[in-house]
Short mmCIF file of C-alpha atoms in Angstrom, two decimals:
data_model
loop_
_atom_site.label_atom_id
_atom_site.label_comp_id
_atom_site.label_asym_id
_atom_site.label_seq_id
_atom_site.Cartn_x
_atom_site.Cartn_y
_atom_site.Cartn_z
CA MET A 220 -106.19 14.80 -54.10
CA LYS A 221 -107.47 17.04 -51.17
CA TYR A 222 -104.67 17.97 -49.35
CA LEU A 223 -101.51 19.61 -50.94
CA LEU A 224 -98.40 20.10 -48.96
CA PHE A 225 -95.47 22.09 -50.14
CA ALA A 226 -92.24 21.55 -48.33
CA GLY A 227 -88.41 22.47 -48.79
CA LYS A 228 -85.45 24.38 -47.78
CA GLY A 229 -86.15 27.96 -46.75
CA GLY A 230 -86.40 30.65 -49.54
CA LEU A 231 -86.94 28.23 -52.64
CA GLY A 232 -90.57 29.37 -53.30
CA LYS A 233 -92.76 27.15 -51.41
CA THR A 234 -94.96 30.00 -50.32
CA THR A 235 -95.20 31.23 -53.88
CA LEU A 236 -95.98 27.78 -55.21
CA SER A 237 -98.49 27.18 -52.45
CA ALA A 238 -100.22 30.51 -53.44
CA THR A 239 -100.02 29.97 -57.36
CA THR A 240 -101.69 26.35 -56.78
CA ALA A 241 -104.30 27.94 -54.53
CA ARG A 242 -105.04 30.81 -56.90
CA TYR A 243 -105.20 28.26 -59.92
CA LEU A 244 -107.55 25.80 -58.26
CA ALA A 245 -109.80 28.74 -57.09
CA SER A 246 -109.92 29.97 -60.69
CA LYS A 247 -111.24 26.61 -61.74
CA GLY A 248 -114.03 26.99 -59.33
CA LYS A 249 -112.84 25.02 -56.38
CA LYS A 250 -113.21 26.28 -52.87
CA VAL A 251 -109.49 26.49 -51.71
CA ILE A 252 -107.74 27.66 -48.55
CA VAL A 253 -103.98 28.16 -48.18
CA PHE A 254 -102.40 27.80 -44.75
CA SER A 255 -99.03 28.53 -43.57
CA THR A 256 -97.40 26.46 -40.90
CA ASP A 257 -94.27 28.61 -41.01
CA PRO A 258 -93.77 30.76 -38.13
CA GLN A 259 -91.96 33.22 -40.50
CA ALA A 260 -95.15 33.03 -42.66
CA SER A 261 -95.01 35.07 -45.64
CA LEU A 262 -98.28 34.40 -47.31
CA THR A 263 -99.22 38.07 -46.20
CA ASP A 264 -96.17 39.34 -48.48
CA VAL A 265 -97.29 36.88 -51.42
CA PHE A 266 -100.84 37.97 -51.40
CA GLU A 267 -100.12 41.63 -50.51
CA TYR A 268 -102.78 41.48 -47.96
CA ASP A 269 -102.35 41.46 -44.24
CA LEU A 270 -103.50 38.14 -43.05
CA PHE A 271 -101.32 37.58 -39.99
CA GLY A 272 -103.67 36.51 -36.97
CA LYS A 273 -106.78 37.58 -38.87
CA GLY A 274 -108.21 34.00 -39.33
CA GLU A 275 -109.72 32.74 -42.61
CA VAL A 276 -109.48 35.59 -44.89
CA LYS A 277 -111.27 35.69 -48.19
CA LEU A 278 -109.03 37.06 -50.96
CA ALA A 279 -111.07 36.42 -54.08
CA GLN A 280 -113.81 34.27 -55.34
CA ASN A 281 -113.17 30.65 -53.62
CA LEU A 282 -109.76 31.65 -52.49
CA TYR A 283 -108.95 31.82 -48.66
CA ALA A 284 -105.83 32.09 -46.85
CA LEU A 285 -104.96 31.44 -43.31
CA GLU A 286 -101.86 32.67 -41.44
CA ILE A 287 -102.11 31.99 -37.61
CA ASP A 288 -100.36 34.12 -34.94
CA ALA A 289 -99.31 30.99 -32.98
CA ASP A 290 -98.23 33.12 -29.96
CA ARG A 291 -101.76 34.52 -29.54
CA VAL A 292 -103.40 30.95 -30.02
CA VAL A 293 -100.94 29.65 -27.33
CA ALA A 294 -102.06 32.54 -24.89
CA ASP A 295 -105.67 32.07 -25.77
CA TYR A 296 -105.39 28.30 -25.09
CA GLN A 297 -103.49 28.95 -21.54
CA ALA A 298 -106.49 31.25 -20.68
CA SER A 299 -109.03 28.70 -21.53
CA VAL A 300 -107.10 25.97 -19.48
CA ARG A 301 -107.02 28.42 -16.37
CA LYS A 302 -110.71 29.22 -16.90
CA LYS A 303 -111.71 25.62 -17.01
CA ILE A 304 -109.69 24.91 -13.76
CA ILE A 305 -111.30 27.90 -11.95
CA ASP A 306 -114.72 26.72 -13.04
CA MET A 307 -113.97 23.45 -11.60
CA TYR A 308 -112.21 24.15 -8.43
CA GLY A 309 -112.64 27.96 -7.80
CA GLU A 310 -108.95 28.78 -8.25
CA VAL A 311 -105.59 27.73 -9.92
CA PRO A 312 -103.24 26.27 -7.42
CA GLU A 313 -99.75 27.86 -7.55
CA GLU A 314 -97.90 24.83 -8.87
CA ILE A 315 -100.47 24.30 -11.53
CA GLU A 316 -100.08 27.81 -12.62
CA ASP A 317 -96.30 27.40 -12.59
CA TYR A 318 -96.72 24.29 -14.79
CA ILE A 319 -99.03 26.17 -17.30
CA LYS A 320 -96.63 29.20 -17.65
CA SER A 321 -93.48 26.63 -17.92
CA ALA A 322 -95.34 24.41 -20.57
CA SER A 323 -96.45 27.39 -22.53
CA ALA A 324 -93.08 28.89 -22.78
CA GLN A 325 -91.71 25.81 -24.59
CA PRO A 326 -90.83 26.43 -28.17
CA ALA A 327 -92.62 23.44 -29.26
CA MET A 328 -95.78 24.78 -27.96
CA SER A 329 -96.51 27.31 -30.97
CA GLU A 330 -95.43 24.38 -33.26
CA SER A 331 -98.12 22.25 -31.40
CA ALA A 332 -100.57 25.22 -31.70
CA THR A 333 -100.16 25.44 -35.21
CA PHE A 334 -100.64 21.68 -35.76
CA ASP A 335 -103.83 21.67 -33.80
CA SER A 336 -105.18 24.59 -35.84
CA MET A 337 -104.21 22.72 -38.87
CA ILE A 338 -106.37 19.66 -37.64
CA GLU A 339 -109.04 21.88 -36.67
CA LEU A 340 -109.30 23.40 -40.15
CA ILE A 341 -109.36 20.24 -41.87
CA MET A 342 -111.91 18.78 -39.46
CA LYS A 343 -114.27 21.51 -40.24
CA GLY A 344 -114.20 20.38 -43.81
CA ASP A 345 -115.54 23.56 -45.32
CA TYR A 346 -113.12 23.50 -48.64
CA ASP A 347 -112.49 21.43 -51.71
CA TYR A 348 -108.81 21.93 -51.44
CA TYR A 349 -106.36 22.42 -48.54
CA ILE A 350 -102.88 23.72 -49.40
CA PHE A 351 -100.19 23.81 -46.80
CA ASP A 352 -97.14 25.96 -47.02
CA MET A 353 -94.89 24.09 -44.65
CA MET A 354 -92.20 25.38 -42.58
CA PRO A 355 -88.55 24.81 -43.73
CA HIS A 356 -87.16 21.24 -44.22
CA GLY A 357 -86.02 19.93 -40.71
CA HIS A 358 -89.07 21.60 -39.07
CA ALA A 359 -91.46 20.32 -41.57
CA ILE A 360 -90.16 16.73 -40.89
CA ARG A 361 -90.78 17.07 -37.18
CA PHE A 362 -93.84 18.86 -37.76
CA LEU A 363 -95.52 16.00 -39.81
CA SER A 364 -93.99 13.28 -37.80
CA MET A 365 -95.77 14.73 -34.86
CA ALA A 366 -99.01 13.45 -36.11
CA SER A 367 -97.85 9.71 -35.71
CA LEU A 368 -95.89 10.29 -32.52
CA LEU A 369 -98.73 11.90 -30.69
CA ASP A 370 -101.06 9.34 -32.08
CA THR A 371 -98.92 6.55 -30.57
CA TRP A 372 -98.69 8.63 -27.18
CA ILE A 373 -102.29 9.20 -26.97
CA ASN A 374 -103.04 5.49 -27.69
CA LYS A 375 -100.93 4.44 -24.76
CA VAL A 376 -102.43 7.13 -22.45
CA VAL A 377 -105.91 5.87 -23.47
CA ASP A 378 -104.87 2.13 -22.73
CA ILE A 379 -103.46 3.08 -19.41
CA ARG A 380 -106.70 4.80 -18.68
CA LYS A 381 -108.88 1.96 -19.96
CA ASP A 382 -106.76 -0.63 -17.71
CA SER A 383 -107.40 1.85 -14.70
CA SER A 384 -111.24 1.85 -15.53
CA ASP A 385 -111.28 -1.82 -15.48
CA VAL A 386 -109.19 -2.12 -12.06
CA ASP A 387 -111.98 0.49 -10.85
CA GLU A 388 -114.89 -1.82 -11.96
CA ARG A 389 -113.25 -4.95 -10.54
CA VAL A 390 -112.77 -3.33 -7.05
CA LYS A 391 -116.52 -2.08 -7.19
CA ARG A 392 -117.57 -5.51 -7.92
CA ILE A 393 -115.86 -7.17 -5.03
CA SER A 394 -115.86 -4.46 -2.28
CA GLY A 395 -118.76 -2.47 -3.52
CA LYS A 396 -116.55 0.77 -3.14
CA GLU A 397 -115.70 3.35 -5.68
CA SER A 398 -111.93 3.67 -6.27
CA GLY A 399 -111.91 5.68 -9.33
CA ALA A 400 -112.01 9.51 -9.37
CA SER A 401 -115.18 11.24 -10.01
CA GLU A 402 -113.86 13.16 -12.64
CA GLU A 403 -113.19 10.01 -14.69
CA LYS A 404 -115.78 10.54 -17.12
CA GLY A 405 -114.48 14.11 -18.18
CA MET A 406 -111.22 12.77 -18.56
CA ILE A 407 -112.21 10.09 -20.82
CA ASP A 408 -114.23 12.45 -23.22
CA GLU A 409 -111.16 14.67 -23.27
CA LEU A 410 -108.82 11.86 -24.00
CA MET A 411 -111.16 10.39 -26.77
CA ASP A 412 -111.51 13.80 -28.29
CA ILE A 413 -107.81 14.11 -28.51
CA LYS A 414 -107.37 10.71 -29.81
CA ASN A 415 -109.82 11.30 -32.52
CA ARG A 416 -108.23 14.44 -33.72
CA LEU A 417 -104.66 13.09 -33.73
CA GLY A 418 -105.83 9.74 -35.38
CA PHE A 419 -107.52 11.59 -37.96
CA MET A 420 -104.52 13.82 -38.77
CA ALA A 421 -102.03 10.80 -38.58
CA LYS A 422 -104.24 9.08 -41.42
CA ILE A 423 -104.53 12.11 -43.37
CA ILE A 424 -100.82 12.66 -43.53
CA SER A 425 -100.07 9.02 -44.62
CA ALA A 426 -103.09 8.78 -46.96
CA ARG A 427 -101.45 9.15 -50.47
CA ASP A 428 -104.83 9.07 -52.19
CA THR A 429 -106.02 12.11 -50.71
CA THR A 430 -102.53 13.79 -49.58
CA ALA A 431 -99.76 14.81 -51.77
CA LEU A 432 -96.51 16.23 -50.33
CA PHE A 433 -94.44 18.08 -52.87
CA TYR A 434 -90.72 19.07 -52.20
CA VAL A 435 -89.53 22.20 -53.73
CA VAL A 436 -85.91 22.39 -55.13
CA ILE A 437 -83.78 24.66 -57.11
CA PRO A 438 -80.83 23.78 -59.20
CA GLU A 439 -78.32 24.41 -56.64
CA GLN A 440 -75.98 22.00 -55.14
CA MET A 441 -77.18 22.84 -51.48
CA ALA A 442 -80.72 22.51 -52.11
CA ILE A 443 -80.24 19.06 -54.00
CA MET A 444 -78.37 17.65 -50.93
CA ASP A 445 -81.18 18.88 -48.66
CA THR A 446 -83.73 17.31 -50.91
CA GLU A 447 -81.84 14.05 -50.78
CA ILE A 448 -81.74 14.08 -46.87
CA ALA A 449 -85.39 15.15 -46.71
CA ILE A 450 -86.42 12.18 -48.77
CA ARG A 451 -84.56 9.66 -46.42
CA GLU A 452 -85.85 11.55 -43.13
CA PHE A 453 -89.51 11.78 -44.42
CA LYS A 454 -89.41 7.93 -45.31
CA LYS A 455 -88.20 7.20 -41.59
CA PHE A 456 -91.56 8.56 -40.40
CA GLY A 457 -93.49 6.67 -43.25
CA ILE A 458 -94.20 9.70 -45.34
CA GLU A 459 -93.53 9.46 -49.16
CA LEU A 460 -93.09 12.32 -51.27
CA SER A 461 -95.44 12.66 -54.04
CA GLY A 462 -93.06 14.61 -56.03
CA ILE A 463 -90.34 17.09 -56.67
CA ILE A 464 -90.95 20.50 -58.17
CA VAL A 465 -87.80 22.22 -59.69
CA ASN A 466 -88.32 26.01 -59.22
CA GLN A 467 -86.38 29.13 -60.29
CA VAL A 468 -84.93 27.42 -63.45
CA TYR A 469 -83.34 30.12 -65.67
CA PRO A 470 -84.39 29.63 -69.57
CA LYS A 471 -81.38 27.55 -70.99
CA GLU A 472 -81.41 29.86 -74.26
CA LEU A 473 -79.80 32.51 -72.03
CA ALA A 474 -76.50 30.68 -72.07
CA SER A 475 -76.07 31.08 -75.96
CA ASP A 476 -77.70 34.57 -76.16
CA PRO A 477 -74.84 37.10 -77.19
CA ASN A 478 -76.44 39.95 -75.38
CA VAL A 479 -76.48 38.22 -71.99
CA PRO A 480 -73.57 39.13 -69.59
CA ASP A 481 -71.12 36.35 -68.79
CA PHE A 482 -72.32 36.44 -65.15
CA LEU A 483 -75.73 35.46 -65.87
CA LYS A 484 -74.31 32.94 -68.48
CA ASN A 485 -72.19 31.23 -65.79
CA ARG A 486 -75.21 30.91 -63.73
CA VAL A 487 -77.37 29.55 -66.40
CA LYS A 488 -74.70 26.95 -67.18
CA MET A 489 -74.19 26.15 -63.40
CA GLN A 490 -77.90 25.52 -63.35
CA GLN A 491 -77.90 23.27 -66.26
CA GLY A 492 -75.19 21.13 -64.68
CA ASN A 493 -77.20 20.84 -61.57
CA MET A 494 -80.34 20.00 -63.60
CA GLU A 495 -78.67 17.02 -64.91
CA THR A 496 -77.73 16.09 -61.48
CA ILE A 497 -81.42 16.49 -60.42
CA LYS A 498 -82.62 14.38 -63.23
CA LYS A 499 -80.13 11.62 -62.31
CA LYS A 500 -80.84 11.71 -58.61
CA PHE A 501 -84.68 12.23 -58.66
CA GLY A 502 -85.60 10.90 -62.05
CA ASP A 503 -89.29 10.28 -62.39
CA ARG A 504 -90.09 11.98 -59.05
CA ILE A 505 -89.73 15.35 -60.80
CA VAL A 506 -93.24 16.62 -61.48
CA ALA A 507 -92.56 20.21 -62.60
CA HIS A 508 -90.10 22.68 -63.80
CA VAL A 509 -90.78 26.21 -62.83
CA PRO A 510 -89.04 28.89 -64.62
CA MET A 511 -87.40 31.91 -63.00
CA MET A 512 -89.86 34.82 -63.19
CA ASP A 513 -88.31 38.31 -64.32
CA LYS A 514 -90.06 39.81 -61.31
CA GLU A 515 -91.36 38.45 -57.75
CA PRO A 516 -94.77 36.74 -58.21
CA LYS A 517 -96.52 38.89 -55.67
CA GLY A 518 -100.42 40.06 -55.67
CA LEU A 519 -103.26 38.17 -57.15
CA GLU A 520 -102.81 39.32 -60.71
CA MET A 521 -99.16 38.22 -60.86
CA LEU A 522 -99.97 34.99 -59.13
CA GLU A 523 -102.45 34.25 -61.90
CA LYS A 524 -99.99 34.69 -64.49
CA THR A 525 -97.60 32.58 -62.64
CA ALA A 526 -100.24 29.62 -62.39
CA TYR A 527 -100.86 30.00 -66.26
CA ILE A 528 -96.79 29.36 -66.59
CA VAL A 529 -96.90 26.73 -64.07
CA TYR A 530 -100.00 24.91 -64.90
CA GLY A 531 -100.71 25.90 -68.30
CA GLY A 532 -104.35 25.43 -69.41
CA THR A 533 -104.74 21.94 -67.86
CA HIS A 534 -104.70 20.30 -64.42
CA GLU A 535 -104.54 16.97 -63.09
CA MET B 73 -142.93 -7.03 19.17
CA ASP B 74 -139.65 -5.36 20.62
CA GLU B 75 -138.15 -8.91 21.14
CA LYS B 76 -138.69 -9.74 17.26
CA LYS B 77 -136.93 -6.32 16.33
CA GLU B 78 -134.03 -7.04 18.69
CA ASP B 79 -133.75 -10.58 17.12
CA LYS B 80 -133.81 -9.29 13.81
CA LYS B 81 -131.05 -6.67 14.59
CA ARG B 82 -129.07 -9.33 16.22
CA PHE B 83 -129.39 -11.63 13.11
CA GLY B 84 -128.34 -8.61 10.85
CA SER B 85 -125.21 -7.81 12.91
CA ILE B 86 -124.25 -11.62 12.78
CA LYS B 87 -124.78 -11.60 9.11
CA ASN B 88 -122.79 -8.48 8.53
CA ALA B 89 -120.01 -10.17 10.67
CA ILE B 90 -119.93 -13.44 8.55
CA LYS B 91 -120.05 -10.95 5.46
CA ASP B 92 -117.05 -9.05 6.58
CA PHE B 93 -115.37 -12.25 7.95
CA VAL B 94 -115.63 -13.93 4.39
CA TYR B 95 -114.69 -10.52 2.80
CA GLY B 96 -111.60 -10.33 4.99
CA MET B 97 -110.91 -14.10 4.31
CA ALA B 98 -111.47 -14.05 0.63
CA ALA B 99 -111.63 -10.75 -1.19
CA HIS B 100 -109.75 -8.09 1.01
CA ASP B 101 -106.09 -8.89 -0.30
CA MET B 102 -107.54 -8.93 -3.76
CA VAL B 103 -109.15 -5.38 -3.25
CA THR B 104 -105.79 -4.31 -1.58
CA TYR B 105 -103.81 -5.46 -4.50
CA SER B 106 -106.13 -4.13 -6.99
CA LEU B 107 -106.05 -0.82 -5.53
CA ARG B 108 -102.19 -0.88 -5.36
CA THR B 109 -102.22 -1.60 -9.24
CA ARG B 110 -104.53 1.03 -9.66
CA MET B 111 -102.18 3.61 -7.58
CA HIS B 112 -99.26 2.60 -9.92
CA MET B 113 -101.45 3.03 -13.07
CA GLU B 114 -102.46 6.39 -11.82
CA ASN B 115 -98.70 7.17 -11.33
CA LEU B 116 -97.69 5.99 -14.71
CA PHE B 117 -100.62 8.14 -16.28
CA MET B 118 -99.52 11.10 -14.49
CA LEU B 119 -95.81 10.53 -15.66
CA ILE B 120 -96.69 10.04 -19.18
CA VAL B 121 -98.95 13.11 -19.47
CA MET B 122 -97.43 15.52 -16.93
CA GLY B 123 -93.78 14.25 -16.62
CA ASP B 124 -92.52 17.81 -17.22
CA MET B 125 -93.79 18.79 -13.85
CA LEU B 126 -90.98 16.66 -12.34
CA GLY B 127 -88.31 17.63 -15.21
CA ILE B 128 -88.95 14.63 -17.26
CA PRO B 129 -89.46 15.60 -20.63
CA VAL B 130 -92.58 14.26 -22.54
CA LEU B 131 -93.91 15.30 -25.86
CA PRO B 132 -94.88 18.73 -26.47
CA PRO B 133 -97.19 19.61 -23.43
CA TYR B 134 -99.92 21.04 -25.59
CA TYR B 135 -102.43 18.21 -25.08
CA SER B 136 -101.42 17.70 -21.57
CA LEU B 137 -102.71 21.05 -20.74
CA ARG B 138 -106.12 19.99 -21.99
CA LEU B 139 -105.97 17.23 -19.30
CA LEU B 140 -104.67 19.38 -16.75
CA PRO B 141 -108.03 20.62 -15.21
CA HIS B 142 -109.01 16.70 -14.76
CA VAL B 143 -105.87 15.92 -12.86
CA VAL B 144 -105.49 18.97 -10.52
CA PRO B 145 -106.49 17.28 -7.30
CA HIS B 146 -104.17 14.46 -7.82
CA VAL B 147 -100.89 16.48 -8.58
CA LYS B 148 -100.01 17.16 -5.02
CA THR B 149 -100.22 13.49 -4.01
CA TRP B 150 -98.66 12.24 -7.25
CA LYS B 151 -95.39 14.33 -6.67
CA ARG B 152 -95.17 13.42 -3.15
CA THR B 153 -95.33 9.69 -3.94
CA LEU B 154 -92.73 9.74 -6.98
CA LEU B 155 -90.19 12.35 -5.23
CA ARG B 156 -90.32 10.81 -1.53
CA ASP B 157 -87.43 8.64 -0.49
CA ARG B 158 -87.81 4.80 -0.62
CA ASP B 159 -86.23 2.25 1.81
CA VAL B 160 -86.22 -1.71 1.72
CA THR B 161 -89.49 -1.83 3.68
CA ASP B 162 -91.23 0.12 0.96
CA ARG B 163 -90.28 -2.88 -1.36
CA MET B 164 -91.35 -5.38 1.18
CA PHE B 165 -94.67 -3.50 1.47
CA GLY B 166 -94.98 -2.62 -1.91
CA GLY B 167 -95.09 1.23 -1.53
#
C-alpha cells in the first residue's frame, strides 16, 4: 500500500486518524505526506501548526503535511491562463475574459483545483506514503468519481481531436491544402498531458493493491446509516472500500463501573448496542476499533501516543 | 527561344486546367464533404469542452481552461455557427 484515503461523515475523526497514521508511518522511517482535500481542512488544528496555503510543510523527521488554499490555487491558475492567452494573441478578448471569470466562480472549480493538486503531488513521487484526509461523505464520492468521469471525458475529447486530424490529413492529401488550425500541435500536447494526468489518477484510485480507502464510522445510528449508503455509492463508481474503522468507542468497562454517572453509562450501553449492529452489517470489513480518548489528540506528541494505541507495536 | 518559353507556358496552363478539371470532377465534392465533416467535428469539440460558454453545462471547466488559449480564435465563429437561426435550406445544403 502506498496511498491511504480516509473518508467518512463529517466530525468522526478522519483528520485525526490520517494524522495519526502519518505520524506512525513516519516514526517507522517512511517518508510520509498527509494531504487534506477538505475545504474546511483541519490538519492545521490537529498538528497545531499553521499549514494552510503553505505548501508541503515538514513537521518532523519524515513527516510532511499539505493543506492547500484552493481559492488561491484557482486564482493563480486563472492568471496563468490569462498570461498564456496574452503571450499568444497580445490580449484577452472580452468574451474570453468573461468565460474565465464565470468558469472560475463555479463551486466545482476549487474541488477540481484540489483534485489536480492531488494528482500533481502523487505524480512527483517524492514520498513513500501518501495519506489523504478526504472531505465528508457525499463530496468524497463525487471527488473520487471525478477521476473516472474526467478520464472518460478526456478520452472522448482526444478521440474527436484525432478524428479531426485524420480529416485534415485526408484533405491535405487530396487537395494539397491545409485545413487544420496551426495551433493544433499545442492543443494535442495539452490534451495528451491532461489525458495522462487523469488516466494516472483514475488508475490509482481503482488500484486495490496500492490504494486503500478506509471509511471511518462511530457507534451511532446516523453514522452507521451513512456508511451503508457510502459503501453502495462508492461501489457505483467502481470504488471498493478496503476497510471500516470504528472510532470513538467508549471502553465497555465503564458501563459496570459504580463510580461512573448514569449519563455516561447510558451512552456506553447505546454504543455497545450499535457496536453489535456494526458487527452484523459490516462484519469482516471492520479493520480497527479506536477507543475514545480522554482528551483531544492534538499536536505531535499526543498523536504519537494515539498512534501507539491505534497501531500498537506492529504494522501491516 | 521566346517561342519555346511561350510553348512551355501554354503547355503548363493546359496541364493546370486539366488538373483542375480532374480535381473538380473527382475530388472537389470529397474535399468539400471532408471540410464540412471537419467543421462539425470542431463544433462538437468546442461544445464538449467549452459548452459552458453557451449555457450548456459540461464537466467542471478546470481542464477546459487549459485548452482555452488554443481555441481563442475559434470562439466567435463557433458561437455564431451554433446560435444562428436555421431554416430548411440549411438542411438541404448541409449548413
